[in-house]
Coordinates of C-alpha atoms in Angstrom, one line a residue:
Chain F
M1 CA 136.2 131.3 95.8
I2 CA 134.5 128.8 97.7
N3 CA 137.7 127.6 98.6
R4 CA 138.7 130.9 99.9
L5 CA 135.6 131.1 101.9
I6 CA 135.9 127.8 103.6
E7 CA 139.7 128.5 104.3
K8 CA 138.2 131.9 106.4
I9 CA 135.4 129.4 108.1
R10 CA 138.4 127.5 108.9
A11 CA 140.6 130.4 110.2
T12 CA 137.8 132.1 111.8
G13 CA 135.7 129.3 113.1
A14 CA 132.8 131.6 112.4
P15 CA 130.4 129.9 109.6
V16 CA 128.8 133.2 109.5
V17 CA 128.0 136.0 107.5
V18 CA 127.3 139.9 108.6
G19 CA 124.6 141.2 106.5
L20 CA 125.2 144.9 105.8
D21 CA 121.7 145.9 105.2
P22 CA 121.5 149.2 106.7
M23 CA 118.2 151.0 107.3
L24 CA 118.9 155.0 108.4
D25 CA 116.9 154.3 111.4
Y26 CA 119.6 151.6 112.4
I27 CA 121.9 154.3 112.1
P28 CA 123.5 156.6 115.1
E29 CA 121.9 160.2 115.2
K30 CA 125.1 161.3 114.8
I31 CA 126.5 159.6 112.2
R32 CA 123.6 160.8 110.2
R33 CA 123.3 164.5 111.7
D34 CA 127.0 164.9 110.3
A35 CA 126.4 163.1 106.8
Y36 CA 123.2 165.4 106.3
K37 CA 125.7 168.5 107.3
E38 CA 127.8 168.2 104.7
F39 CA 126.1 166.6 102.0
G40 CA 122.2 168.1 102.8
E41 CA 119.2 165.8 103.2
T42 CA 119.8 164.5 99.9
L43 CA 120.8 161.2 98.5
E44 CA 123.8 161.7 98.9
G45 CA 123.6 163.0 102.4
A46 CA 121.8 159.4 102.8
A47 CA 124.9 157.4 101.3
E48 CA 127.3 159.1 103.3
A49 CA 125.7 158.2 106.6
I50 CA 125.3 154.9 105.2
W51 CA 128.9 154.4 104.3
Q52 CA 130.1 155.4 107.7
Y53 CA 127.8 153.1 110.1
N54 CA 128.9 150.4 107.6
K55 CA 132.5 151.4 107.9
G56 CA 132.6 151.6 111.9
I57 CA 131.0 148.0 111.7
V58 CA 133.3 146.0 109.5
D59 CA 136.4 148.0 111.3
A60 CA 134.7 146.3 114.5
V61 CA 133.8 142.9 113.3
W62 CA 136.2 142.1 110.5
D63 CA 138.7 140.2 112.1
L64 CA 136.1 137.7 113.6
I65 CA 134.2 136.5 110.3
P66 CA 134.8 135.3 107.0
A67 CA 132.7 137.2 104.7
V68 CA 129.8 140.3 104.5
K69 CA 126.8 140.4 102.4
P70 CA 125.2 143.5 101.6
Q71 CA 121.7 143.5 100.8
I72 CA 121.7 146.1 97.3
A73 CA 118.5 146.9 97.5
M74 CA 118.8 149.1 100.9
Y75 CA 121.8 150.9 99.0
E76 CA 119.6 150.6 95.3
Q77 CA 116.7 152.9 97.3
F78 CA 118.3 156.0 97.5
G79 CA 119.7 156.1 93.6
I80 CA 123.0 156.5 92.4
P81 CA 124.5 158.0 95.4
G82 CA 123.0 154.8 97.4
L83 CA 124.7 152.6 95.0
S84 CA 127.8 154.2 95.2
A85 CA 128.1 153.4 98.9
Y86 CA 127.4 150.1 97.9
K87 CA 130.2 150.1 95.6
R88 CA 132.6 151.6 98.0
T89 CA 131.3 149.0 100.8
V90 CA 132.1 146.1 98.7
D91 CA 135.7 147.6 97.9
Y92 CA 136.3 148.6 101.5
C93 CA 135.4 144.6 102.8
R94 CA 137.4 143.3 100.1
G95 CA 140.1 145.2 101.1
K96 CA 139.8 144.1 104.6
G97 CA 140.1 140.7 103.1
L98 CA 136.8 139.8 103.8
V99 CA 134.5 137.4 101.5
V100 CA 131.6 140.0 99.5
I101 CA 128.8 138.1 98.7
G102 CA 126.3 140.5 96.8
D103 CA 122.6 139.6 97.9
V104 CA 121.1 141.1 94.2
K105 CA 118.8 138.4 93.8
R106 CA 118.9 139.0 90.2
G107 CA 118.0 136.5 87.4
D108 CA 116.6 137.4 84.1
I109 CA 117.8 134.9 80.7
G110 CA 120.0 135.0 78.0
S111 CA 122.3 138.1 77.1
T112 CA 120.3 140.0 80.4
S113 CA 121.4 137.7 82.9
A114 CA 124.6 137.6 81.1
A115 CA 124.9 141.0 81.8
Y116 CA 123.8 140.9 85.5
A117 CA 126.8 138.2 86.0
A118 CA 129.2 140.6 84.5
G119 CA 128.2 143.6 86.1
H120 CA 128.6 142.0 89.5
L121 CA 131.2 139.1 89.3
G122 CA 132.5 139.8 85.9
K123 CA 133.9 142.1 83.8
V124 CA 132.8 143.9 80.5
Q125 CA 135.1 144.6 77.7
V126 CA 135.1 148.7 76.7
G127 CA 136.8 149.3 73.6
S128 CA 140.1 147.6 73.9
K129 CA 139.9 147.7 77.9
I130 CA 138.5 145.5 80.3
C131 CA 136.6 146.8 83.5
T132 CA 134.8 146.1 86.3
G133 CA 131.5 147.0 87.4
F134 CA 130.4 146.1 91.0
D135 CA 132.9 142.7 91.6
V136 CA 132.1 141.1 94.0
D137 CA 132.7 137.3 95.3
F138 CA 129.3 135.9 95.2
A139 CA 125.8 136.9 94.3
T140 CA 122.6 135.6 95.1
V141 CA 120.5 134.1 91.6
N142 CA 116.5 134.0 91.4
P143 CA 116.2 130.8 89.4
Y144 CA 112.6 131.4 88.4
L145 CA 113.3 131.5 84.7
G146 CA 114.9 128.3 84.8
S147 CA 118.6 127.1 83.5
D148 CA 118.9 129.8 80.8
G149 CA 118.7 132.4 83.3
V150 CA 121.3 130.8 85.7
K151 CA 123.9 129.6 82.6
P152 CA 125.2 132.7 82.2
F153 CA 126.4 133.2 85.8
L154 CA 128.0 129.4 85.8
K155 CA 130.4 130.9 82.7
V156 CA 131.5 133.9 84.9
C157 CA 131.6 131.8 87.9
E158 CA 134.2 129.5 85.8
Q159 CA 136.2 131.8 84.1
E160 CA 136.4 134.5 87.7
K161 CA 136.5 131.6 90.0
K162 CA 133.4 133.1 91.8
G163 CA 130.6 131.7 93.1
I164 CA 126.5 132.1 93.2
F165 CA 124.1 131.4 96.0
V166 CA 120.7 130.5 94.3
L167 CA 117.4 131.1 95.8
V168 CA 115.8 127.5 96.8
K169 CA 113.6 128.3 99.8
T170 CA 113.7 131.3 101.3
S171 CA 112.8 132.4 104.8
N172 CA 110.1 134.4 104.6
P173 CA 106.5 133.3 106.0
S174 CA 104.8 132.8 102.5
S175 CA 108.1 131.6 100.7
G176 CA 105.7 128.2 100.3
E177 CA 103.2 129.6 98.1
F178 CA 105.3 128.6 95.3
Q179 CA 108.3 126.8 96.1
D180 CA 106.5 124.6 98.8
Q181 CA 103.7 123.8 95.8
L182 CA 104.1 119.8 95.3
V183 CA 105.2 118.4 91.8
D184 CA 104.6 114.4 91.1
G185 CA 104.0 114.6 95.1
R186 CA 107.8 116.3 96.0
P187 CA 107.7 120.4 96.7
L188 CA 109.4 122.5 94.1
Y189 CA 112.0 123.6 96.5
E190 CA 113.3 120.2 96.2
L191 CA 113.2 120.0 92.4
V192 CA 115.0 123.4 92.5
G193 CA 117.8 122.1 94.8
E194 CA 118.5 119.1 92.6
K195 CA 118.6 121.5 89.5
V196 CA 121.2 123.6 91.7
A197 CA 123.4 120.5 92.5
Q198 CA 123.1 119.9 88.9
W199 CA 124.3 122.8 87.9
G200 CA 127.3 122.9 90.3
K201 CA 128.8 119.6 89.8
D202 CA 131.2 120.8 86.9
L203 CA 132.0 123.8 88.8
M204 CA 133.6 122.0 92.2
G205 CA 135.9 123.4 94.3
D206 CA 137.6 121.5 96.6
G207 CA 134.6 119.2 98.3
Y208 CA 132.1 122.0 97.5
S209 CA 130.7 123.5 94.3
Y210 CA 130.9 127.0 93.4
V211 CA 127.1 127.0 92.8
G212 CA 125.4 127.4 96.6
A213 CA 122.2 127.7 97.5
V214 CA 119.9 129.8 100.0
V215 CA 117.9 127.8 102.2
G216 CA 116.0 129.9 105.2
A217 CA 117.0 129.4 109.1
T218 CA 112.9 129.4 109.7
Y219 CA 112.6 126.2 107.7
P220 CA 114.8 123.6 109.7
E221 CA 113.4 120.4 108.2
M222 CA 113.3 121.6 104.9
G223 CA 117.0 122.4 105.3
K224 CA 117.7 119.0 106.3
T225 CA 116.5 117.8 103.6
L226 CA 118.1 119.8 101.0
R227 CA 121.2 118.8 102.9
R228 CA 120.9 115.6 101.5
L229 CA 119.5 116.3 98.4
M230 CA 123.1 118.9 97.1
P231 CA 125.8 117.1 99.7
E232 CA 128.5 118.8 97.7
T233 CA 126.1 122.7 97.7
F234 CA 127.2 125.2 100.1
I235 CA 124.2 127.2 101.9
L236 CA 124.1 130.4 102.9
V237 CA 121.3 130.7 105.3
P238 CA 119.1 133.8 106.4
G239 CA 116.5 134.1 108.8
Y240 CA 118.6 133.8 111.8
G241 CA 118.2 136.1 115.0
A242 CA 115.6 138.6 114.4
Q243 CA 113.6 136.5 111.3
G244 CA 113.5 134.1 114.1
G245 CA 116.2 131.6 113.4
K246 CA 118.6 129.7 116.5
G247 CA 121.9 128.1 116.6
A248 CA 120.3 124.7 117.4
D249 CA 117.9 125.1 114.4
L250 CA 120.7 125.5 112.2
V251 CA 122.5 122.2 113.0
P252 CA 120.7 120.3 110.1
F253 CA 122.0 122.7 107.5
F254 CA 125.5 121.5 108.2
N255 CA 127.6 118.6 106.7
P256 CA 129.0 116.1 109.4
D257 CA 132.2 117.9 108.6
G258 CA 130.9 121.0 110.2
L259 CA 131.1 122.2 106.6
G260 CA 128.6 122.9 104.3
A261 CA 126.8 126.3 105.6
I262 CA 127.1 130.3 106.5
V263 CA 124.4 131.5 108.3
N264 CA 123.3 135.3 108.0
S265 CA 122.8 137.7 110.2
S266 CA 121.9 141.3 109.4
R267 CA 119.5 143.4 111.9
G268 CA 120.5 141.4 114.8
I269 CA 124.2 142.0 114.5
I270 CA 124.4 145.8 112.7
A271 CA 121.6 147.1 114.8
A272 CA 122.2 145.3 117.6
Y273 CA 122.7 148.1 120.3
K274 CA 119.0 149.2 119.7
Q275 CA 118.7 145.3 121.5
E276 CA 118.4 145.6 125.2
K277 CA 121.3 142.6 125.6
Y278 CA 123.3 144.9 123.8
A279 CA 121.8 148.4 125.0
A280 CA 124.5 149.1 127.3
F281 CA 127.2 150.1 124.9
G282 CA 125.0 153.2 124.2
E283 CA 124.5 154.7 120.3
E284 CA 127.6 156.0 119.9
N285 CA 129.7 152.5 120.5
Y286 CA 127.2 151.0 118.0
A287 CA 130.4 149.4 116.6
D288 CA 131.2 147.4 119.5
A289 CA 127.8 146.2 120.1
S290 CA 128.0 145.0 117.1
R291 CA 131.3 143.0 117.9
A292 CA 129.7 141.6 121.2
A293 CA 126.3 140.1 118.9
V294 CA 129.3 138.5 116.5
L295 CA 130.8 136.9 119.4
D296 CA 127.3 135.9 120.5
M297 CA 126.5 134.5 117.7
I298 CA 129.5 132.3 116.8
A299 CA 129.4 130.8 120.4
D300 CA 125.3 129.9 119.8
I301 CA 126.0 128.8 116.5
S302 CA 129.6 126.5 117.0
G303 CA 128.2 125.5 120.4
A304 CA 125.2 124.3 118.6
L305 CA 127.2 121.9 116.2
E306 CA 129.6 121.3 119.2
R307 CA 126.8 119.8 120.8
R308 CA 125.8 117.5 117.6
Q309 CA 129.0 116.1 117.6
E310 CA 128.8 114.4 121.5
E311 CA 125.5 113.4 120.7
P312 CA 125.8 109.5 120.0
Chain E
M1 CA 99.8 154.9 85.8
I2 CA 97.6 152.3 84.1
N3 CA 95.2 154.2 82.8
R4 CA 97.9 156.8 81.4
L5 CA 99.6 153.9 79.5
I6 CA 95.9 152.6 78.3
E7 CA 95.4 156.4 77.4
K8 CA 98.7 156.7 75.4
I9 CA 98.3 153.3 73.4
R10 CA 94.5 154.4 72.1
A11 CA 96.4 157.6 71.0
T12 CA 99.1 155.8 69.0
G13 CA 97.1 152.9 68.0
A14 CA 100.7 151.2 69.0
P15 CA 100.3 148.5 71.8
V16 CA 103.9 148.6 71.9
V17 CA 106.9 149.5 73.9
V18 CA 110.3 149.7 72.6
G19 CA 113.0 148.0 74.8
L20 CA 116.0 149.8 75.6
D21 CA 118.6 147.3 75.9
P22 CA 121.6 148.9 74.4
M23 CA 124.6 146.1 74.1
L24 CA 127.5 148.0 72.6
D25 CA 127.8 145.9 69.8
Y26 CA 124.8 147.5 68.6
I27 CA 126.1 151.3 68.7
P28 CA 127.1 152.7 65.5
E29 CA 130.9 152.8 65.2
K30 CA 130.9 156.7 65.1
I31 CA 129.1 157.4 68.5
R32 CA 131.2 154.9 70.3
R33 CA 134.5 156.7 69.2
D34 CA 133.2 159.9 70.2
A35 CA 132.4 158.7 73.4
Y36 CA 135.8 157.0 74.4
K37 CA 137.3 160.1 73.0
E38 CA 135.5 162.2 75.6
F39 CA 135.7 159.5 78.6
G40 CA 138.1 156.8 77.4
E41 CA 137.6 153.4 77.0
T42 CA 136.2 153.3 80.6
L43 CA 132.9 152.6 82.4
E44 CA 132.0 156.4 81.7
G45 CA 133.1 156.1 78.1
A46 CA 130.4 153.0 78.1
A47 CA 128.0 155.0 79.8
E48 CA 128.2 157.9 77.5
A49 CA 128.0 155.7 74.2
I50 CA 124.8 154.2 75.6
W51 CA 123.3 157.3 76.5
Q52 CA 123.9 159.0 73.2
Y53 CA 122.6 156.0 71.4
N54 CA 119.1 155.8 73.3
K55 CA 118.5 159.4 72.9
G56 CA 119.4 159.2 69.3
I57 CA 116.5 156.2 69.0
V58 CA 113.9 158.3 71.6
D59 CA 113.9 161.3 69.4
A60 CA 113.0 159.5 66.6
V61 CA 110.4 156.8 67.4
W62 CA 109.0 158.7 70.8
D63 CA 106.1 160.2 68.5
L64 CA 104.8 156.9 67.7
I65 CA 104.9 154.9 70.7
P66 CA 103.2 154.7 74.2
A67 CA 106.0 153.4 76.4
V68 CA 109.6 152.0 76.5
K69 CA 111.1 149.5 78.5
P70 CA 114.8 149.9 79.6
Q71 CA 116.8 146.4 80.9
I72 CA 118.3 147.9 83.8
A73 CA 121.3 144.5 83.7
M74 CA 122.7 146.3 80.4
Y75 CA 123.1 149.5 82.1
E76 CA 124.1 147.6 85.7
Q77 CA 126.9 145.9 83.6
F78 CA 128.5 148.9 83.5
G79 CA 128.6 150.0 87.4
I80 CA 128.0 153.2 88.6
P81 CA 128.4 155.2 85.6
G82 CA 125.8 152.5 83.7
L83 CA 123.7 152.7 86.3
S84 CA 123.5 156.7 85.8
A85 CA 122.9 156.4 81.8
Y86 CA 120.3 154.4 82.9
K87 CA 118.8 157.2 84.8
R88 CA 119.2 159.9 82.7
T89 CA 117.5 157.7 79.8
V90 CA 114.4 157.2 82.3
D91 CA 114.5 160.9 83.0
Y92 CA 114.7 161.8 79.1
C93 CA 112.0 159.3 78.2
R94 CA 109.3 160.9 81.1
G95 CA 110.2 164.1 79.8
K96 CA 108.9 163.2 76.2
G97 CA 105.9 162.0 78.0
L98 CA 106.6 158.4 77.3
V99 CA 105.6 155.7 80.2
V100 CA 108.5 154.0 81.3
I101 CA 108.5 150.5 82.6
G102 CA 111.8 149.6 84.2
D103 CA 112.5 146.0 83.7
V104 CA 114.4 145.3 86.8
K105 CA 112.8 141.8 87.9
R106 CA 113.4 142.5 91.2
G107 CA 111.8 140.8 94.1
D108 CA 113.2 140.3 98.0
I109 CA 111.0 140.0 100.9
G110 CA 109.6 142.1 103.5
S111 CA 111.8 145.6 104.3
T112 CA 114.3 144.4 101.2
S113 CA 111.4 144.6 98.8
A114 CA 110.0 147.3 100.5
A115 CA 113.5 149.3 99.7
Y116 CA 113.5 148.1 95.7
A117 CA 109.8 149.3 95.7
A118 CA 110.2 152.7 96.8
G119 CA 113.5 152.9 94.8
H120 CA 112.0 152.3 91.4
L121 CA 108.8 153.4 92.2
G122 CA 108.5 155.3 95.1
K123 CA 110.1 157.7 97.5
V124 CA 112.7 157.8 100.4
Q125 CA 112.6 159.9 103.6
V126 CA 116.1 161.3 104.1
G127 CA 115.7 163.8 106.8
S128 CA 112.5 166.3 106.6
K129 CA 113.2 165.4 103.2
I130 CA 111.2 163.3 100.1
C131 CA 113.9 162.0 97.8
T132 CA 113.6 159.5 94.7
G133 CA 115.8 157.3 93.7
F134 CA 115.1 156.0 90.0
D135 CA 111.3 157.2 89.9
V136 CA 109.9 154.9 86.5
D137 CA 106.3 154.0 85.9
F138 CA 106.2 150.5 86.1
A139 CA 108.6 148.0 87.1
T140 CA 108.5 144.6 86.4
V141 CA 108.8 141.8 89.6
N142 CA 109.8 138.3 90.4
P143 CA 107.2 136.3 92.1
Y144 CA 109.1 133.6 93.5
L145 CA 109.5 134.6 97.0
G146 CA 105.6 134.7 97.3
S147 CA 103.1 137.6 98.5
D148 CA 106.0 138.8 101.2
G149 CA 108.1 139.7 98.1
V150 CA 104.9 141.3 95.8
K151 CA 102.9 143.2 98.9
P152 CA 106.1 146.3 99.4
F153 CA 105.2 146.7 96.1
L154 CA 101.8 147.2 96.3
K155 CA 101.7 149.3 98.7
V156 CA 104.0 151.8 96.5
C157 CA 101.6 151.2 93.3
E158 CA 98.7 152.4 95.2
Q159 CA 100.7 155.4 97.0
E160 CA 101.9 156.2 93.9
K161 CA 99.7 155.5 91.2
K162 CA 102.1 153.3 89.5
G163 CA 102.3 149.8 88.1
I164 CA 104.1 146.9 88.4
F165 CA 104.3 143.7 85.6
V166 CA 104.9 140.3 87.7
L167 CA 106.7 137.1 85.9
V168 CA 104.6 134.6 85.1
K169 CA 105.3 132.7 82.0
T170 CA 108.8 134.0 80.6
S171 CA 109.5 133.6 76.9
N172 CA 113.1 131.8 77.1
P173 CA 113.3 128.3 76.6
S174 CA 113.6 126.7 79.7
S175 CA 111.1 128.9 81.5
G176 CA 109.2 125.4 81.7
E177 CA 111.9 123.7 83.9
F178 CA 109.8 125.4 86.9
Q179 CA 106.9 127.3 85.4
D180 CA 105.8 124.3 83.7
Q181 CA 105.4 121.9 86.5
L182 CA 102.5 120.4 87.4
V183 CA 100.8 121.6 90.5
D184 CA 97.8 119.9 91.4
G185 CA 97.4 118.8 88.0
R186 CA 98.0 122.8 86.2
P187 CA 101.2 124.3 85.3
L188 CA 102.8 126.6 88.1
Y189 CA 102.1 129.5 85.5
E190 CA 98.5 129.8 86.3
L191 CA 99.0 129.4 89.9
V192 CA 101.3 132.6 89.6
G193 CA 98.5 134.2 87.3
E194 CA 95.5 133.6 89.5
K195 CA 97.9 135.4 92.3
V196 CA 98.4 137.9 90.2
A197 CA 94.7 138.4 89.0
Q198 CA 94.2 138.4 93.1
W199 CA 96.6 141.0 93.8
G200 CA 95.1 143.2 91.4
K201 CA 91.8 143.3 92.5
D202 CA 92.1 146.0 94.9
L203 CA 94.2 148.3 92.7
M204 CA 91.8 148.9 90.0
G205 CA 92.4 151.5 87.6
D206 CA 89.3 152.1 84.7
G207 CA 89.2 148.5 83.1
Y208 CA 92.8 147.2 84.5
S209 CA 94.8 146.8 87.0
Y210 CA 97.7 148.6 88.3
V211 CA 99.2 144.6 88.8
G212 CA 100.6 143.2 85.3
A213 CA 101.5 140.3 84.4
V214 CA 104.4 139.4 82.0
V215 CA 103.8 136.5 80.0
G216 CA 106.6 135.6 76.5
A217 CA 105.1 136.1 73.2
T218 CA 107.0 132.0 72.2
Y219 CA 104.0 130.7 73.8
P220 CA 101.0 131.7 72.6
E221 CA 98.4 129.1 73.8
M222 CA 99.9 129.7 77.4
G223 CA 98.4 133.6 76.9
K224 CA 95.4 132.4 75.5
T225 CA 94.7 130.5 78.8
L226 CA 96.1 133.3 80.7
R227 CA 94.5 135.8 79.3
R228 CA 91.5 134.2 80.4
L229 CA 92.4 133.5 83.8
M230 CA 93.3 137.3 84.6
P231 CA 90.6 139.2 82.5
E232 CA 91.4 142.5 84.2
T233 CA 95.2 142.1 83.7
F234 CA 97.6 143.9 81.1
I235 CA 99.9 141.9 79.9
L236 CA 103.6 142.7 78.7
V237 CA 104.6 140.4 76.2
P238 CA 108.5 139.9 75.3
G239 CA 109.8 137.8 72.8
Y240 CA 108.6 139.6 69.8
G241 CA 111.0 139.5 66.6
A242 CA 114.2 138.9 67.7
Q243 CA 113.1 135.8 70.1
G244 CA 110.9 134.4 67.5
G245 CA 107.1 135.9 68.2
K246 CA 105.5 137.0 65.6
G247 CA 101.7 139.5 65.0
A248 CA 99.6 136.5 64.7
D249 CA 101.1 134.6 67.4
L250 CA 100.2 137.7 69.7
V251 CA 96.4 138.2 69.3
P252 CA 95.5 135.4 71.8
F253 CA 97.2 137.8 74.2
F254 CA 94.8 140.6 74.0
N255 CA 91.5 140.8 75.1
P256 CA 88.2 141.4 72.5
D257 CA 88.5 145.2 73.1
G258 CA 91.7 145.0 71.2
L259 CA 93.5 145.9 74.6
G260 CA 94.8 144.3 77.5
A261 CA 98.8 143.6 75.9
I262 CA 101.8 145.8 75.4
V263 CA 104.5 143.9 73.4
N264 CA 107.7 144.7 73.6
S265 CA 110.5 144.6 70.9
S266 CA 114.4 145.5 72.1
R267 CA 116.9 144.1 69.5
G268 CA 114.6 144.2 66.7
I269 CA 114.3 148.1 67.0
I270 CA 116.9 149.6 68.4
A271 CA 119.5 147.6 66.5
A272 CA 117.2 147.5 63.2
Y273 CA 119.7 148.6 61.0
K274 CA 121.6 145.5 61.5
Q275 CA 119.1 144.1 59.9
E276 CA 119.1 143.2 55.8
K277 CA 115.8 144.2 56.1
Y278 CA 116.6 148.2 57.2
A279 CA 120.2 147.6 55.8
A280 CA 119.7 150.5 53.5
F281 CA 119.3 153.1 55.8
G282 CA 123.3 152.6 57.0
E283 CA 124.9 152.8 60.3
E284 CA 124.6 156.4 60.6
N285 CA 120.5 156.3 60.2
Y286 CA 120.6 154.1 63.1
A287 CA 117.9 155.8 64.7
D288 CA 115.5 156.2 61.1
A289 CA 116.2 152.5 60.6
S290 CA 114.4 152.2 64.5
R291 CA 111.7 154.1 63.2
A292 CA 110.8 152.3 60.1
A293 CA 111.2 149.0 62.4
V294 CA 108.5 150.7 64.9
L295 CA 106.2 151.3 61.7
D296 CA 106.1 147.8 60.8
M297 CA 106.2 146.3 64.2
I298 CA 102.9 148.3 64.8
A299 CA 101.1 147.6 61.4
D300 CA 102.0 143.8 61.8
I301 CA 100.5 143.7 64.9
S302 CA 97.5 145.8 64.2
G303 CA 96.8 143.8 61.5
A304 CA 96.8 141.1 63.4
L305 CA 94.4 142.3 66.2
E306 CA 92.6 143.5 62.7
R307 CA 91.7 140.3 61.4
R308 CA 90.7 138.6 64.5
Q309 CA 88.1 141.0 64.6
E310 CA 86.9 140.3 61.0
E311 CA 86.7 136.5 61.7
P312 CA 83.3 135.7 62.7

């Protein structure tokens, strides 16, 4: 799957992933009204509004990008109907040929982590039959519990040729509270990064491992260090746009081959129509605004990467 | 909710929580067969088997214990139908008056953590209506992302008078890979423990905080230190029984008042009938075997706590 992700990045020229993290107040009034009319002001109504909103965005941007990253929390808050909208979104995006990164940040131990891995990336056996739960291409994983928590995911990645992105240095302001603590003079996130590189060694695609890392765009200096520590690790970079990261900040996350990272933007794309820059599209053309924002994001990042190439 | 948990621990004399972590191969043949007959060898069939199995256990043990802890991963692996069985189990247990600890180990940042908190502990607004997603009493939370990840949970705990248990030192063998790393000469889990105590200061029930900690039974020495560092923090202790912890190991997790900890057993209770000790019950009486195992566990832990009282 890492090979397919890279192929698609090359084909689109876009090391970009659109975060499908719908909040009800991003969703145009009309979509919400129609959904509530059909399903009431219920979890089902919210789920329908989310699904219609997502579908509009995916239909408008799918040909420009290699991947999407639905954030499961935004669906899970609406209980079972919300998770059904997550599943529907995942299936629809895979049907469009997009690589789907399930941003689930799961992590537990032993058989519990194995259950998460089976449910999100793998298969389960029911009697004599094989079934799938959510079936995404990549999942994000929290490493706090150590190797016991990650290994069951590695096993499923090997079987299914899928991948994970392990949280190393997250984009939020307080991520340093634990992640930056010095261990033998080096921050904990470096230790986690080294583990990620080690976990990934036996699960190599062509050039990059099935085991990736999450490193926030808001910490470019740390990105530079981690890029060096994990040369064969693909880095998923959240924090672009709404969280403050810019194209030029992202260069250190990429290898000289122009690969090695994929940059996520969520609100900056899916709620683009709410920004002054794209306000002229109007609420009813929210998906066209998202398309314009994707094109601008690709230009910003590609431009920054090209400028690096030109520098001596 | 921490007050209600403590009341129920006092009333039952059992600082014990039963982990409802069903695996298909724990479930008696007949229950599985009936479920597959009705729903096929499908996710729905697996979910029905899990629900019937859980119901049997809950009906047999609910009067002995204060709380249950369903592990959501075991349901999530069966996709939407599995999560529906989780929800049904949660609702059934709450209906029986049990405190429900959702073992979800969620953790993200900002609005995403807020969505998890709303979905598991709180409410969501849909149009003019208020809805609930999973609605458990306590949730487990992963702290790797720092305060940004935990604070949205604190806010919901305050509003709803509910609680969380934050992972501090987990019970698995490799938990030390990151959690035991020395930061200024002290292990990281102590730093996390201090943060937990600090997060909990403004959310106090009568004597104990709404903000608890998870510390594995397999590390009693560390439990002793953490007990001291977090005197007002209730500790959820996994790792008893199948993972190797024994009653005597658990004493350091309790305060001198005999409170301050609640010990989880999952497989050791729900699959008790598979142990030699309870094999005489037979597969069809699996729930009675679970009841016997709960009684033995309570006796083991109470006995160990009483012996401590008697020591000079």
